[in-house]
């Protein structure tokens, strides 16, 4: 059974780059059967799709974040990563990684999530 | 962008009650509508996919229906372990770029 786990360095200062990694176990990120996605949830609020990456390296991002987002794969470690540049307090959120079946449109499973706080 | 309007934002019901949550899409999304359950401090869990299909292992008291712009999620008989926030999520691919948006959530409490 595939499991996803987010990790990151902790608090981020405004204007810096937020960097997170999602480690996948029980399945390969090199599979053609899935997209690998990032989603965030502002404290006490709803969910926002950030973007995803396919095993080919193709990426798709939410237009509202696209200019600041980079998603990449590390197949040697079975991980994928998120970089969000020029962060502000509005980027404070719980960040989740999740899997999307290719040709389908739902997120399953999800990682447990990691809270990233942007503060000086 | 397609907007999702989910209602109500919260509800309180008794154990055994029927609970209904609705999501309305601003445009026709066919059946590209999924429902998730999120318990406090946990990640969302997929319950229903493609509007009406029950995810494997999810109790049959959960169901979904609808297509186009109007969708409904129902808990036939509310149980104490169903206390959570429920989200709908839509998918669109216009114009030729994938997009996913979520409803604002419905917090379900026991009366």
XYZ file of C-alpha atoms in Angstrom:
231
model
C 0.000 0.000 0.000
C 1.511 3.285 -1.084
C 2.270 5.890 1.574
C 3.390 9.502 1.203
C 5.296 11.564 3.751
C 6.084 15.271 3.569
C 9.246 16.747 5.028
C 10.757 20.180 5.136
C 13.157 22.433 7.005
C 10.581 24.261 9.125
C 9.728 27.988 9.299
C 10.487 30.207 6.345
C 11.150 33.940 6.320
C 9.234 36.275 4.014
C 10.722 36.615 0.515
C 12.579 33.300 0.875
C 11.880 29.992 -0.871
C 9.748 27.301 0.721
C 11.111 23.824 -0.018
C 9.303 20.569 0.711
C 9.909 16.957 -0.203
C 7.446 14.090 -0.429
C 8.835 10.593 0.039
C 6.805 7.813 -1.554
C 6.933 4.277 -0.164
C 5.180 1.150 -1.397
C 5.091 2.390 -4.987
C 7.293 3.993 -7.629
C 7.092 7.624 -8.728
C 8.416 6.395 -12.079
C 5.076 4.718 -12.746
C 3.119 5.955 -15.760
C -0.079 5.339 -13.793
C 0.032 8.396 -11.558
C 0.588 12.105 -11.170
C 2.241 13.359 -7.976
C 0.622 16.427 -6.513
C 0.933 19.202 -3.932
C -2.063 20.727 -2.169
C -2.191 23.234 0.676
C -4.680 24.221 3.339
C -4.568 27.623 5.005
C -5.248 27.458 8.769
C -8.912 26.751 9.362
C -9.723 27.137 5.694
C -10.301 25.204 2.507
C -7.938 23.350 0.207
C -5.954 24.725 -2.724
C -4.336 22.643 -5.459
C -0.759 23.790 -6.111
C 0.296 21.535 -8.962
C 1.538 18.127 -9.986
C 4.240 16.303 -11.885
C 4.215 13.244 -14.109
C 6.993 10.663 -14.314
C 8.138 12.244 -17.585
C 8.858 15.457 -15.718
C 5.877 17.310 -17.164
C 4.332 19.661 -14.649
C 1.038 21.513 -14.317
C 0.402 24.223 -11.756
C -2.428 26.341 -10.450
C -2.340 29.545 -12.541
C -2.536 31.614 -9.343
C 0.793 30.176 -8.155
C 2.444 29.105 -11.382
C 4.985 31.938 -11.537
C 6.397 30.975 -8.124
C 6.156 27.171 -8.202
C 8.641 24.514 -9.232
C 7.855 20.815 -8.851
C 10.534 18.228 -9.530
C 11.233 14.479 -9.282
C 14.127 12.578 -7.737
C 13.623 9.045 -8.981
C 16.770 7.769 -7.248
C 15.176 8.585 -3.888
C 11.554 7.990 -4.943
C 10.751 11.555 -3.961
C 9.188 14.619 -5.487
C 9.641 18.172 -4.324
C 7.995 21.563 -4.185
C 9.696 24.932 -4.271
C 7.612 28.071 -3.728
C 9.529 31.287 -4.222
C 9.086 34.745 -2.706
C 6.816 33.598 0.106
C 4.690 35.868 2.267
C 2.582 35.280 5.349
C -0.248 34.312 2.995
C 1.705 31.154 2.146
C 1.461 29.895 5.729
C -0.461 26.632 5.422
C -0.426 22.894 5.893
C 1.130 21.423 2.768
C 0.080 17.965 1.605
C 1.425 15.701 -1.076
C -0.983 13.317 -2.774
C -1.303 10.952 -5.710
C -3.633 11.319 -8.706
C -4.328 8.325 -10.965
C -3.467 9.107 -14.583
C -6.691 9.588 -16.506
C -8.661 10.188 -13.321
C -9.192 13.262 -11.197
C -9.097 12.507 -7.492
C -6.403 12.663 -4.818
C -5.657 9.403 -3.033
C -3.791 8.754 -0.852
C -2.528 11.866 0.891
C 0.479 12.430 3.107
C -0.150 13.476 6.701
C 0.683 17.099 5.905
C 3.273 19.500 7.241
C 2.658 22.982 8.601
C 4.852 25.656 7.075
C 4.871 29.024 8.807
C 6.134 32.112 7.037
C 7.302 34.607 9.606
C 10.161 36.980 10.175
C -12.039 29.247 -13.289
C -14.802 26.960 -12.136
C -16.084 27.867 -8.692
C -17.583 25.404 -6.243
C -20.271 26.485 -3.805
C -20.683 24.028 -0.959
C -23.481 24.211 1.592
C -24.110 24.317 4.424
C -20.843 25.441 5.981
C -21.739 23.557 9.150
C -24.507 21.384 10.486
C -25.475 19.656 13.687
C -27.411 16.404 13.611
C -28.275 13.508 15.886
C -26.872 10.001 15.669
C -28.944 8.087 13.146
C -30.038 11.185 11.227
C -29.755 11.546 7.474
C -27.264 14.251 6.547
C -27.117 15.948 3.156
C -24.440 18.280 1.773
C -24.587 19.949 -1.625
C -22.011 21.314 -4.041
C -22.843 23.516 -6.978
C -20.379 24.100 -9.810
C -20.328 27.371 -11.748
C -20.123 25.402 -15.003
C -20.960 21.905 -16.202
C -18.316 19.513 -14.864
C -20.031 16.302 -15.975
C -19.362 13.836 -13.143
C -15.867 15.073 -12.268
C -16.757 15.577 -8.620
C -15.232 13.874 -5.598
C -15.940 13.950 -1.863
C -13.464 13.805 1.009
C -13.676 13.458 4.777
C -11.184 15.322 6.959
C -10.946 14.679 10.675
C -9.165 17.214 12.911
C -5.410 17.180 12.448
C -5.606 14.580 9.694
C -5.298 14.590 5.931
C -8.436 14.385 3.786
C -9.610 10.905 2.888
C -11.330 10.070 -0.394
C -14.875 8.762 0.112
C -16.669 9.170 -3.225
C -15.184 9.564 -6.712
C -16.793 10.508 -10.022
C -19.844 11.830 -8.172
C -21.343 8.515 -7.097
C -18.711 5.784 -6.768
C -17.880 4.581 -3.266
C -14.162 4.213 -2.622
C -13.115 0.719 -1.545
C -13.467 0.206 2.183
C -15.768 3.192 2.757
C -18.973 2.331 4.638
C -22.106 2.111 2.531
C -23.891 4.743 4.641
C -21.991 7.297 2.550
C -23.292 8.061 -0.930
C -23.049 10.670 -3.658
C -25.168 11.704 -6.608
C -25.513 14.346 -9.273
C -23.986 15.484 -12.536
C -23.501 18.691 -14.460
C -23.588 21.462 -11.878
C -25.528 20.029 -8.925
C -24.124 17.371 -6.606
C -25.234 15.839 -3.327
C -23.378 13.926 -0.622
C -25.421 11.943 1.888
C -24.734 10.123 5.118
C -27.739 7.837 5.447
C -27.426 7.291 9.198
C -24.969 9.567 11.000
C -22.529 7.803 13.333
C -20.315 9.380 16.025
C -17.197 8.544 14.023
C -18.515 10.620 11.113
C -17.728 13.854 12.945
C -15.469 15.630 10.461
C -15.329 18.271 7.778
C -16.413 17.168 4.309
C -15.116 18.720 1.098
C -16.172 18.417 -2.503
C -13.541 18.703 -5.248
C -13.974 19.249 -8.965
C -11.743 18.729 -11.960
C -11.756 20.652 -15.201
C -9.480 20.791 -18.204
C -10.312 24.116 -19.764
C -8.626 25.605 -21.617
C -6.506 22.478 -22.001
C -4.912 22.993 -18.612
C -5.901 20.835 -15.656
C -7.496 22.546 -12.712
C -8.765 21.302 -9.392
C -10.846 23.312 -6.942
C -12.388 22.400 -3.628
C -15.542 23.478 -1.916
C -15.179 25.434 1.307
C -16.129 22.456 3.448
C -18.997 21.408 5.690
C -18.293 20.783 9.338
C -20.535 18.022 10.692
C -21.179 17.872 14.419
C -23.306 15.703 16.677
C -26.284 17.404 18.297
